[in-house]
XYZ file of C-alpha atoms in Angstrom:
692
model
C 0.000 0.000 0.000
C 1.405 3.397 -0.900
C 1.674 6.392 1.407
C -1.631 8.233 1.761
C -2.496 11.703 2.913
C -4.209 11.610 6.327
C -7.389 13.049 4.779
C -7.581 9.933 2.567
C -7.456 7.460 5.497
C -10.508 5.639 6.847
C -10.355 3.525 10.014
C -13.552 1.509 10.237
C -14.924 -1.382 12.205
C -17.416 -3.889 10.856
C -19.762 -4.408 13.835
C -22.973 -6.345 14.474
C -24.508 -9.130 16.509
C -23.178 -12.639 15.956
C -24.163 -14.279 12.680
C -25.134 -11.034 10.897
C -22.356 -11.438 8.322
C -19.481 -9.193 9.456
C -16.701 -11.499 8.312
C -18.470 -12.252 5.020
C -18.763 -8.511 4.308
C -15.092 -7.968 5.159
C -14.136 -10.818 2.811
C -16.212 -9.267 -0.003
C -14.598 -5.847 0.554
C -11.095 -7.342 0.473
C -11.943 -9.345 -2.661
C -13.455 -6.379 -4.515
C -10.475 -4.155 -3.660
C -7.962 -6.774 -4.834
C -6.444 -7.604 -1.425
C -7.416 -11.271 -1.759
C -7.912 -13.286 -4.927
C -10.761 -15.530 -3.760
C -13.807 -15.051 -1.588
C -13.292 -16.906 1.686
C -16.246 -18.377 3.540
C -16.775 -18.740 7.269
C -18.778 -21.957 6.852
C -15.973 -23.892 5.156
C -13.141 -22.368 7.234
C -11.525 -20.558 4.278
C -12.013 -16.998 5.563
C -8.878 -14.863 5.663
C -10.134 -13.033 8.773
C -11.367 -15.924 10.987
C -8.181 -17.996 11.032
C -7.761 -19.125 14.659
C -8.537 -22.861 15.104
C -11.190 -22.013 17.726
C -12.922 -19.694 15.218
C -12.817 -22.243 12.391
C -14.214 -24.929 14.721
C -17.146 -22.772 15.931
C -17.657 -20.783 12.699
C -17.747 -17.487 14.628
C -15.432 -14.505 15.133
C -13.799 -14.809 18.546
C -11.072 -12.194 18.251
C -11.031 -9.002 16.193
C -8.760 -9.188 13.134
C -7.333 -6.470 10.907
C -6.669 -5.873 7.245
C -6.343 -2.929 4.885
C -7.219 -2.117 1.294
C -7.492 0.705 -1.229
C -10.631 2.063 -2.858
C -10.804 4.984 -5.256
C -7.723 6.748 -3.934
C -8.441 6.078 -0.265
C -6.739 3.804 2.246
C -9.051 1.717 4.429
C -7.990 0.070 7.702
C -10.684 -2.516 8.442
C -11.325 -4.207 11.803
C -13.583 -7.282 11.719
C -15.010 -7.522 15.245
C -16.761 -10.269 17.262
C -20.521 -10.114 17.708
C -21.313 -12.906 20.162
C -21.943 -11.851 23.773
C -18.987 -13.827 25.146
C -16.508 -11.827 23.060
C -18.012 -8.330 22.819
C -15.317 -6.933 25.141
C -12.917 -7.112 22.169
C -15.365 -5.135 20.019
C -15.600 -2.463 22.713
C -11.816 -2.026 22.880
C -11.704 -1.614 19.100
C -14.535 0.944 19.027
C -12.475 3.185 21.317
C -9.893 3.776 18.567
C -11.988 3.619 15.386
C -12.810 6.562 13.158
C -16.106 5.107 11.958
C -18.090 1.890 11.748
C -20.377 -0.080 9.480
C -23.197 -1.596 11.521
C -24.645 -4.715 9.920
C -28.308 -5.497 10.525
C -29.708 -8.818 9.351
C -32.637 -8.509 6.940
C -34.046 -11.614 8.641
C -33.589 -11.081 12.388
C -33.207 -7.284 12.609
C -31.684 -5.642 15.684
C -30.619 -7.840 18.606
C -29.507 -7.058 22.155
C -25.844 -7.272 21.127
C -26.530 -4.727 18.355
C -27.975 -2.366 20.956
C -24.971 -2.807 23.250
C -22.525 -2.130 20.392
C -24.588 0.925 19.387
C -24.376 2.270 22.968
C -20.588 1.864 22.984
C -20.317 3.588 19.592
C -22.311 6.496 21.056
C -20.089 6.532 24.159
C -16.913 6.748 22.055
C -18.546 9.091 19.484
C -17.962 6.764 16.533
C -19.878 7.838 13.374
C -21.942 5.014 11.863
C -23.519 3.881 8.642
C -25.621 0.709 8.380
C -25.769 -2.201 5.948
C -28.846 -4.447 5.840
C -27.357 -7.820 4.915
C -28.755 -11.167 3.718
C -31.259 -9.664 1.293
C -31.017 -12.862 -0.754
C -32.125 -15.088 2.111
C -35.589 -16.455 2.853
C -37.790 -14.106 4.942
C -35.593 -11.087 4.147
C -37.511 -7.857 4.782
C -35.557 -4.653 4.145
C -38.047 -2.044 5.354
C -38.805 -4.049 8.498
C -35.086 -4.093 9.335
C -34.872 -0.322 8.734
C -37.901 0.256 10.963
C -36.359 -1.996 13.628
C -33.232 0.180 13.598
C -35.246 3.349 14.158
C -37.267 1.841 17.010
C -34.584 -0.226 18.765
C -31.576 2.053 18.362
C -33.301 5.393 18.657
C -31.749 6.684 15.445
C -33.210 8.177 12.293
C -32.521 5.471 9.701
C -32.350 6.988 6.198
C -32.300 4.669 3.163
C -29.570 5.401 0.589
C -29.619 2.148 -1.396
C -32.827 0.142 -1.712
C -33.141 -3.504 -2.827
C -34.204 -4.725 -6.230
C -36.185 -7.818 -5.284
C -35.754 -9.942 -2.171
C -35.033 -13.525 -1.119
C -34.241 -15.681 -4.182
C -35.282 -12.803 -6.463
C -32.785 -10.324 -5.017
C -30.656 -9.091 -7.917
C -29.288 -5.653 -7.072
C -29.707 -2.272 -5.417
C -31.073 1.144 -6.314
C -28.748 4.064 -5.620
C -31.224 6.716 -4.477
C -28.724 9.578 -4.825
C -28.104 8.907 -8.530
C -31.466 7.195 -9.091
C -29.888 4.280 -10.911
C -30.352 0.520 -10.499
C -27.161 -1.552 -10.062
C -27.953 -5.096 -11.172
C -25.774 -8.163 -10.590
C -25.236 -11.531 -12.155
C -25.161 -14.354 -9.613
C -21.424 -14.974 -10.137
C -19.851 -13.555 -6.898
C -17.716 -11.174 -8.988
C -19.097 -8.014 -7.389
C -19.470 -6.433 -10.844
C -22.775 -4.839 -11.743
C -24.381 -3.077 -14.679
C -26.245 0.205 -14.317
C -29.758 0.459 -15.659
C -32.810 2.624 -15.216
C -34.909 1.803 -12.162
C -37.513 -0.883 -12.986
C -40.916 0.680 -13.557
C -42.598 -1.269 -10.740
C -40.049 0.084 -8.193
C -39.917 3.692 -9.369
C -42.700 5.056 -7.130
C -41.169 3.499 -3.988
C -37.697 4.731 -4.997
C -38.998 8.291 -5.406
C -40.660 8.130 -1.978
C -37.415 6.971 -0.343
C -35.378 9.578 -2.242
C -37.676 12.300 -0.964
C -36.999 11.153 2.620
C -33.251 11.041 1.875
C -33.318 14.565 0.447
C -35.198 15.876 3.481
C -32.682 14.287 5.880
C -29.705 15.636 3.910
C -31.205 19.148 3.953
C -31.814 19.031 7.714
C -28.158 18.161 8.359
C -26.873 21.482 6.942
C -28.317 24.996 7.341
C -27.353 26.140 3.819
C -28.900 23.033 2.274
C -32.046 23.524 4.318
C -32.369 27.092 3.082
C -32.014 25.974 -0.539
C -34.378 23.042 -0.067
C -37.081 25.271 1.390
C -36.773 27.610 -1.598
C -36.474 25.085 -4.447
C -37.835 21.840 -2.869
C -35.006 19.839 -4.395
C -31.269 19.200 -4.029
C -28.625 18.152 -6.547
C -26.665 14.901 -6.238
C -23.636 16.758 -4.866
C -25.781 18.563 -2.316
C -27.370 15.317 -1.150
C -23.891 13.807 -0.791
C -22.773 16.824 1.215
C -25.790 16.494 3.531
C -25.202 12.757 3.868
C -21.625 13.254 5.035
C -22.629 16.019 7.448
C -25.410 13.856 8.873
C -23.008 10.981 9.564
C -20.315 13.175 11.135
C -22.815 14.878 13.436
C -24.868 11.752 14.153
C -28.113 13.428 13.059
C -29.149 10.290 11.150
C -27.820 6.914 10.033
C -27.599 6.185 6.276
C -28.754 2.653 5.446
C -27.464 0.504 2.580
C -28.399 -3.023 1.575
C -27.122 -6.102 -0.172
C -25.772 -9.592 0.341
C -22.201 -10.010 1.546
C -22.170 -13.713 0.741
C -23.396 -13.132 -2.824
C -21.174 -10.017 -3.142
C -24.066 -7.754 -4.126
C -24.311 -4.127 -3.035
C -20.785 -4.160 -1.562
C -19.179 -1.791 -4.086
C -21.914 0.782 -3.535
C -21.280 0.492 0.211
C -17.547 1.057 -0.400
C -18.300 4.237 -2.345
C -20.236 5.646 0.586
C -17.695 4.450 3.163
C -15.036 6.684 1.623
C -17.531 9.519 1.164
C -19.436 9.469 4.486
C -17.115 8.077 7.153
C -14.570 10.473 8.651
C -10.843 10.680 8.132
C -8.655 11.207 11.235
C -8.715 14.917 10.361
C -12.524 14.940 10.485
C -12.449 13.263 13.889
C -10.300 16.150 15.064
C -8.337 16.626 18.241
C -7.676 13.811 20.732
C -7.952 14.880 24.357
C -5.684 13.560 27.087
C -3.721 14.806 30.059
C -0.105 15.387 30.986
C 0.906 12.296 33.011
C 3.215 14.357 35.232
C 1.098 17.453 35.943
C -2.427 16.145 35.297
C -3.126 19.196 33.129
C -5.225 18.754 29.948
C -3.291 17.975 26.759
C -4.471 17.536 23.184
C -3.085 16.133 19.945
C -4.083 17.111 16.429
C -4.173 14.280 13.816
C -1.080 15.592 12.079
C 2.345 14.171 11.280
C 3.839 17.429 12.569
C 2.544 16.817 16.108
C 4.470 14.802 18.759
C 3.904 11.052 18.472
C 0.980 9.557 20.419
C -0.943 6.282 20.155
C -3.234 3.985 22.126
C -2.872 0.210 22.540
C -6.240 -1.454 21.931
C -5.296 -5.126 21.656
C -2.526 -7.565 22.558
C -1.877 -10.860 20.772
C 0.235 -13.384 22.651
C 1.949 -16.246 20.851
C 4.320 -18.792 22.430
C 6.566 -18.816 19.331
C 6.628 -15.242 18.026
C 6.063 -13.545 21.387
C 3.764 -10.639 22.135
C 2.277 -8.480 19.388
C 0.915 -5.078 20.471
C -1.745 -3.427 18.289
C -2.029 0.338 18.426
C -3.766 3.238 16.738
C -1.540 6.230 15.972
C -3.285 9.492 16.854
C -0.555 11.995 16.034
C 3.007 12.325 14.743
C 5.015 9.529 13.160
C 6.559 6.336 14.491
C 9.734 4.902 12.972
C 11.165 1.440 13.418
C 14.098 1.212 15.835
C 12.974 4.170 17.975
C 12.161 4.814 21.645
C 8.745 5.802 22.996
C 7.319 6.469 26.462
C 4.558 4.526 28.229
C 3.022 6.908 30.824
C 0.772 4.188 32.287
C 3.802 2.157 33.385
C 6.283 5.084 33.504
C 8.786 3.233 31.321
C 10.412 3.692 27.940
C 9.856 1.036 25.278
C 11.989 0.276 22.243
C 10.117 -0.065 18.951
C 11.865 -2.616 16.744
C 9.840 -3.603 13.691
C 6.492 -2.136 12.651
C 3.858 -4.251 10.893
C 0.573 -3.799 9.104
C -1.707 -6.775 9.685
C -3.359 -8.571 6.773
C -5.480 -11.149 8.556
C -3.016 -13.657 9.984
C -0.175 -12.279 7.828
C 2.126 -9.423 8.791
C 3.596 -6.885 6.383
C 6.634 -4.952 7.583
C 6.684 -1.180 7.116
C 9.267 1.420 8.118
C 7.040 4.291 9.281
C 3.526 4.775 10.652
C 1.751 8.133 10.738
C -1.326 9.735 12.274
C -4.376 7.599 11.511
C -2.532 4.310 10.950
C -3.362 1.091 12.794
C -0.222 -1.002 13.268
C 1.322 -3.872 15.221
C 4.593 -3.784 17.169
C 6.292 -6.959 18.474
C 8.055 -7.722 21.760
C 7.203 -4.710 23.928
C 8.187 -5.613 27.479
C 5.646 -3.980 29.800
C 2.963 -2.377 27.581
C -0.524 -3.885 27.808
C -3.992 -3.248 26.369
C -5.311 0.217 27.218
C -1.874 1.821 27.598
C -0.768 5.014 25.855
C 2.509 5.244 23.923
C 3.875 8.693 23.198
C 6.870 10.935 22.623
C 9.381 10.920 25.500
C 9.832 14.681 25.246
C 6.092 15.482 24.942
C 4.149 12.931 27.022
C 0.366 12.556 26.993
C -1.957 10.042 28.616
C -5.221 9.003 26.928
C -8.091 7.607 28.954
C -8.848 3.963 28.186
C -12.149 2.179 28.838
C -12.282 0.004 31.956
C -12.481 -3.759 31.259
C -15.938 -5.301 31.465
C -16.654 -7.307 34.596
C -16.720 -11.106 34.250
C -20.130 -12.756 34.568
C -19.293 -16.426 35.077
C -16.625 -18.394 36.943
C -15.353 -21.959 36.859
C -12.800 -23.792 38.935
C -9.906 -25.098 36.863
C -7.875 -28.189 37.573
C -4.740 -29.445 35.854
C -5.262 -32.626 33.841
C -1.844 -33.978 34.802
C 0.836 -33.220 37.377
C 3.063 -31.832 34.618
C 0.378 -29.308 33.601
C 0.277 -27.680 37.050
C 3.611 -25.904 36.588
C 2.553 -24.470 33.197
C -0.895 -23.185 34.140
C -0.011 -19.949 35.926
C 2.468 -18.619 33.373
C 0.195 -19.648 30.486
C -2.802 -17.942 32.087
C -0.788 -14.752 32.576
C -0.049 -14.723 28.831
C -3.738 -15.255 28.024
C -4.741 -12.432 30.382
C -2.343 -10.075 28.575
C -4.266 -10.888 25.410
C -7.693 -10.742 27.045
C -8.058 -8.406 30.067
C -11.582 -9.679 30.835
C -10.164 -13.058 31.862
C -9.463 -13.102 35.595
C -7.757 -15.731 37.713
C -7.746 -15.939 41.497
C -7.332 -18.522 44.205
C -10.303 -18.898 46.536
C -8.687 -19.199 49.950
C -11.817 -20.762 51.416
C -12.414 -23.495 48.850
C -8.693 -23.693 47.845
C -9.730 -23.721 44.200
C -8.190 -21.828 41.284
C -11.075 -19.784 39.838
C -11.122 -18.624 36.201
C -13.686 -15.916 35.429
C -14.826 -14.579 32.062
C -17.675 -13.249 29.962
C -19.472 -16.559 29.425
C -19.080 -20.311 29.301
C -17.936 -20.324 25.664
C -15.383 -17.603 26.504
C -13.847 -19.825 29.197
C -14.002 -22.935 27.010
C -12.093 -21.075 24.289
C -9.524 -19.943 26.880
C -9.021 -23.561 27.948
C -8.586 -24.645 24.316
C -5.992 -21.901 23.803
C -4.124 -23.011 26.936
C -3.830 -26.488 25.461
C -3.052 -25.406 21.874
C -0.662 -22.542 22.539
C 1.029 -23.564 25.775
C 0.403 -27.308 26.032
C -1.226 -26.795 29.433
C -4.222 -29.077 29.847
C -6.939 -28.022 32.300
C -10.502 -29.039 33.055
C -13.372 -26.702 33.941
C -15.472 -27.573 36.987
C -18.373 -25.827 38.627
C -16.825 -23.871 41.499
C -17.627 -24.675 45.095
C -19.892 -22.136 46.757
C -18.001 -20.356 49.581
C -20.553 -20.934 52.332
C -20.037 -19.537 55.825
C -21.268 -20.511 59.269
C -22.523 -18.342 62.123
C -24.682 -18.625 65.241
C -28.142 -17.432 66.218
C -27.957 -18.094 69.949
C -25.863 -16.963 72.916
C -23.902 -19.245 75.198
C -21.244 -19.414 77.919
C -18.817 -22.324 77.948
C -15.567 -23.437 79.509
C -12.592 -24.379 77.415
C -10.062 -26.214 79.505
C -6.895 -27.960 78.401
C -4.972 -30.043 80.961
C -2.267 -32.532 80.131
C 0.179 -34.243 82.488
C 2.715 -36.736 81.188
C 5.651 -36.541 83.563
C 7.694 -33.427 84.040
C 6.129 -30.096 83.105
C 2.494 -30.387 81.995
C 0.118 -28.184 80.000
C -2.671 -26.171 81.607
C -5.007 -23.560 80.204
C -8.486 -22.734 81.459
C -10.852 -20.242 79.784
C -14.468 -19.175 80.116
C -15.953 -17.490 77.067
C -19.274 -15.997 76.119
C -20.256 -16.152 72.432
C -23.069 -14.215 70.745
C -24.018 -13.307 67.162
C -23.107 -10.016 65.475
C -25.188 -8.303 62.777
C -24.624 -9.702 59.287
C -21.296 -8.462 57.984
C -20.029 -7.792 61.508
C -17.032 -10.104 61.096
C -15.350 -11.090 64.372
C -14.916 -9.287 67.668
C -12.787 -10.451 70.571
C -13.500 -8.774 73.921
C -11.085 -9.090 76.840
C -12.904 -8.836 80.203
C -10.297 -10.561 82.337
C -9.804 -8.874 85.723
C -7.679 -9.738 88.720
C -5.064 -11.580 86.684
C -6.946 -14.915 86.613
C -5.347 -15.305 83.158
C -1.971 -13.527 82.822
C -1.887 -10.786 80.187
C 0.741 -12.568 78.083
C -1.620 -15.516 77.467
C -4.696 -13.564 76.325
C -3.451 -13.044 72.685
C -2.907 -16.825 72.528
C -6.566 -17.403 73.485
C -7.683 -15.055 70.697
C -5.387 -16.780 68.215
C -6.756 -20.208 69.166
C -10.313 -18.964 68.629
C -9.483 -17.408 65.237
C -7.840 -20.621 64.040
C -10.864 -22.648 65.166
C -13.141 -20.237 63.252
C -11.628 -21.437 59.965
C -13.438 -24.780 60.352
C -17.010 -24.422 61.572
C -19.169 -26.951 63.384
C -21.749 -27.754 60.678
C -19.631 -28.495 57.586
C -16.205 -27.036 58.218
C -16.886 -23.631 56.615
C -15.333 -20.465 58.101
C -17.317 -18.878 60.938
C -18.275 -15.185 60.691
C -20.294 -12.537 62.496
C -19.611 -13.563 66.128
C -18.450 -11.762 69.236
C -16.393 -13.800 71.711
C -15.868 -12.403 75.196
C -13.157 -13.899 77.424
C -14.434 -13.208 80.964
C -12.873 -15.795 83.297
C -10.432 -18.641 83.617
C -7.513 -19.914 85.628
C -3.843 -20.683 85.190
C -1.043 -22.721 86.697
C 2.164 -20.990 87.678
C 4.311 -23.783 86.192
C 2.241 -25.684 83.610
C 0.496 -22.782 81.842
C 1.853 -21.654 78.468
C 0.778 -19.790 75.351
C 0.209 -23.107 73.570
C -2.010 -24.406 76.380
C -4.195 -21.301 76.339
C -4.352 -21.331 72.533
C -5.683 -24.903 72.653
C -8.078 -24.001 75.493
C -9.484 -21.075 73.481
C -9.969 -23.348 70.464
C -11.730 -26.007 72.545
C -14.042 -23.425 74.125
C -14.970 -21.974 70.722
C -15.857 -25.403 69.289
C -18.068 -26.192 72.273
C -19.738 -22.770 72.042
C -20.504 -23.260 68.337
C -22.295 -26.498 69.116
C -24.413 -24.865 71.837
C -25.277 -21.559 70.121
C -27.652 -22.681 67.336
C -25.204 -22.746 64.399
C -26.578 -21.920 60.927
C -25.269 -21.992 57.378
C -24.820 -18.740 55.428
C -24.727 -18.449 51.639
C -23.300 -15.682 49.430
C -25.919 -13.498 47.753
C -25.127 -11.748 44.456
C -26.470 -8.445 43.165
C -27.401 -8.747 39.487
C -28.559 -6.272 36.860
C -30.209 -8.120 33.989
C -31.017 -6.281 30.739
C -33.719 -8.035 28.726
C -36.121 -7.158 25.876
C -39.621 -6.082 26.897
C -41.181 -9.323 25.709
C -38.939 -11.458 27.964
C -39.319 -9.640 31.266
C -42.055 -11.922 32.633
C -40.077 -15.084 31.901
C -36.876 -13.710 33.447
C -38.566 -12.439 36.634
C -40.434 -15.740 36.992
C -37.171 -17.613 36.591
C -35.494 -15.387 39.198
C -38.317 -16.087 41.665
C -37.787 -19.817 41.160
C -34.107 -19.280 42.029
C -35.020 -17.611 45.355
C -34.196 -14.211 43.912
C -35.543 -10.937 45.319
C -36.414 -8.434 42.598
C -35.458 -4.949 43.836
C -36.775 -2.982 40.882
C -37.283 -2.760 37.126
C -36.136 0.235 35.103
C -37.030 0.825 31.432
C -34.129 1.489 29.053
C -34.355 1.842 25.234
C -36.832 -0.928 24.329
C -35.514 -3.125 27.116
C -35.874 -3.469 30.871
C -33.119 -3.547 33.504
C -34.023 -5.868 36.379
C -32.166 -5.366 39.678
C -32.204 -8.518 41.734
C -30.462 -10.215 44.656
C -30.103 -13.968 44.318
C -28.088 -16.718 46.048
C -24.822 -17.492 44.269
C -25.572 -21.226 44.218
C -28.615 -20.548 42.008
C -26.764 -18.642 39.277
C -23.452 -20.469 38.820
C -24.390 -21.228 35.195
C -26.806 -18.396 34.579
C -25.155 -16.959 31.448
C -26.147 -19.774 29.012
C -29.554 -20.107 30.670
C -30.343 -16.403 30.189
C -29.241 -16.614 26.558
C -31.628 -19.523 26.056
C -34.540 -17.688 27.727
C -34.048 -14.487 25.719
C -32.893 -15.936 22.371
C -29.425 -14.506 23.055
C -30.817 -11.012 23.674
C -30.233 -10.802 27.432
C -27.176 -9.351 29.175
C -26.261 -9.165 32.859
C -23.666 -8.052 35.361
C -23.119 -9.708 38.722
C -21.179 -8.873 41.868
C -21.072 -10.117 45.454
C -23.535 -8.349 47.760
C -23.707 -10.022 51.198
C -24.290 -13.262 53.095
C -27.707 -14.539 54.157
C -28.891 -17.516 56.182
C -29.737 -20.592 54.122
C -33.407 -21.527 54.655
C -33.646 -24.420 57.197
C -35.177 -26.934 54.766
C -32.408 -26.281 52.257
C -29.686 -26.219 54.903
C -30.392 -29.767 56.074
C -30.458 -30.992 52.464
C -27.181 -29.229 51.661
C -25.439 -30.568 54.752
C -26.600 -34.095 53.931
C -25.202 -33.780 50.385
C -21.894 -32.435 51.687
C -21.593 -35.290 54.186
C -22.320 -37.799 51.435
C -19.680 -36.271 49.167
C -16.925 -36.505 51.788
């Protein structure tokens, strides 16, 4: 690819819900622009963009991939993003750095919950959008229904720019409403079309849609509106000007149509991509702050400015090492140069610079404002970091990682795998910040958390394929707790005589419950020296150690107050160890006498579901012992706030997807502990005893 002026650059993401045809559209664009010589297909694993074994196996995009092409004097950097819920975090990171996006809406299924979530992120990051209604050649395709769905579900003004000629098996081209010409295709996948007059039977509908397009274009620009009010018409150039202004300001969303798989309508889309979507210059200044002073800083998208860039993705490979993907906002970056990472306060050496072409890498010497590039073997830089000039530092704000929604315990398949797991997981977490690993000190399990069951299954497959570390996923143990409901006074006495110096410790303790979340309190009420001061910390330590294994099922004990109020000692045989054991014995006896109960962790969840699913989801939550705290409407969906026991939602992610036809989303975090209902407690304890 030759060197392009920044005004001729377009950075765009292809975004949509899973299965809408993002990768197929990207393949058609690359084929029509001459970057690839054959149309790859997702279904047969020949796509140039979905090349990871896990993607080929599942026939879905799991990780965003990059390529570039040229079209009519413009350079296009294209990012093909995931659309399935489990992998949308990658799409979000990419949207942060993109100049524009093409939103694909299926002509069959319309807008889905994932589409809405992606749309919200695009709004958050102020990414201009155009839309492409795909699959017009498929059964049940309905173009105007999909357009109407966009307006209702996304809250945007959807304005048709290309309309279909026919539908389903009779789909054969598109009508360009700006030029009022029909572009008709042969069914040969070539992407070539012939221009003809609009068929007579479609002319009235085309004129109606063009009138709406002209109105929208006029409303986007004051001068155009003035002319339109006077003359009631606009020229082609004026409509194009209004279209571009409408996209850049977000006043409306132009809608195009076609079939990516049949390579129809793609060239018309390309024409409007270069015309409507912004260059880095159109996007304007990037705001940041000085990492040393905290004062606001800004960078213009110019090669004359100091270098600045943001890292939006990391690819980790056991053979080639780490590959860092970044978007250059200002200045130029040369190979074999030094840059500054203000997030880590370190300098990094840039060796080679690559442009990515699917799984291939093309080495280049220089990258400039607007370019999306890859740099290998950076030592400390991770996703979300800023790289910039050492002399003129700036720090850009990066989006916080999404919170995981599901967790599994992982266990090494073999003894040899145990040593590899931690280092391999660290490499995976560099690549995917939404993966989290922690050791549960209570259950002594290694817990892997992520965005869904498929997300974690893919992570496990990558561990095996990339790092030869075999692990199995298991449902995690629920970290139950124990506490008491009653109050008791008991003696804990330890006396041992076996010749020579013996052991003697005698304690009297009172134990009572604390409010939920109260933790542990130890109260010293010893008077008169019945227990010497130096032994009292040993009593407390013995009690705290005994609290780690409760009376009912060996779970940690919480929310109790223990008061040491009496006891006795022996001038020769007493010791710290004796009083530690005495304290432990007294605590165990007190637990038995003070009505012990089992506590379970309760999670706070916010579940976003379509209006038509709210009854099913609330009913399901009630069956899981959930307490609905409130329901709040939000853009054709409802957000349900609920508290529910952790044990009831360990595998909730796939179950919610099933209930809502993959349109539901949720977040979950720990809230508090509550007593397990008595009838369930006895059943649980019986199951635990049986499993021992």
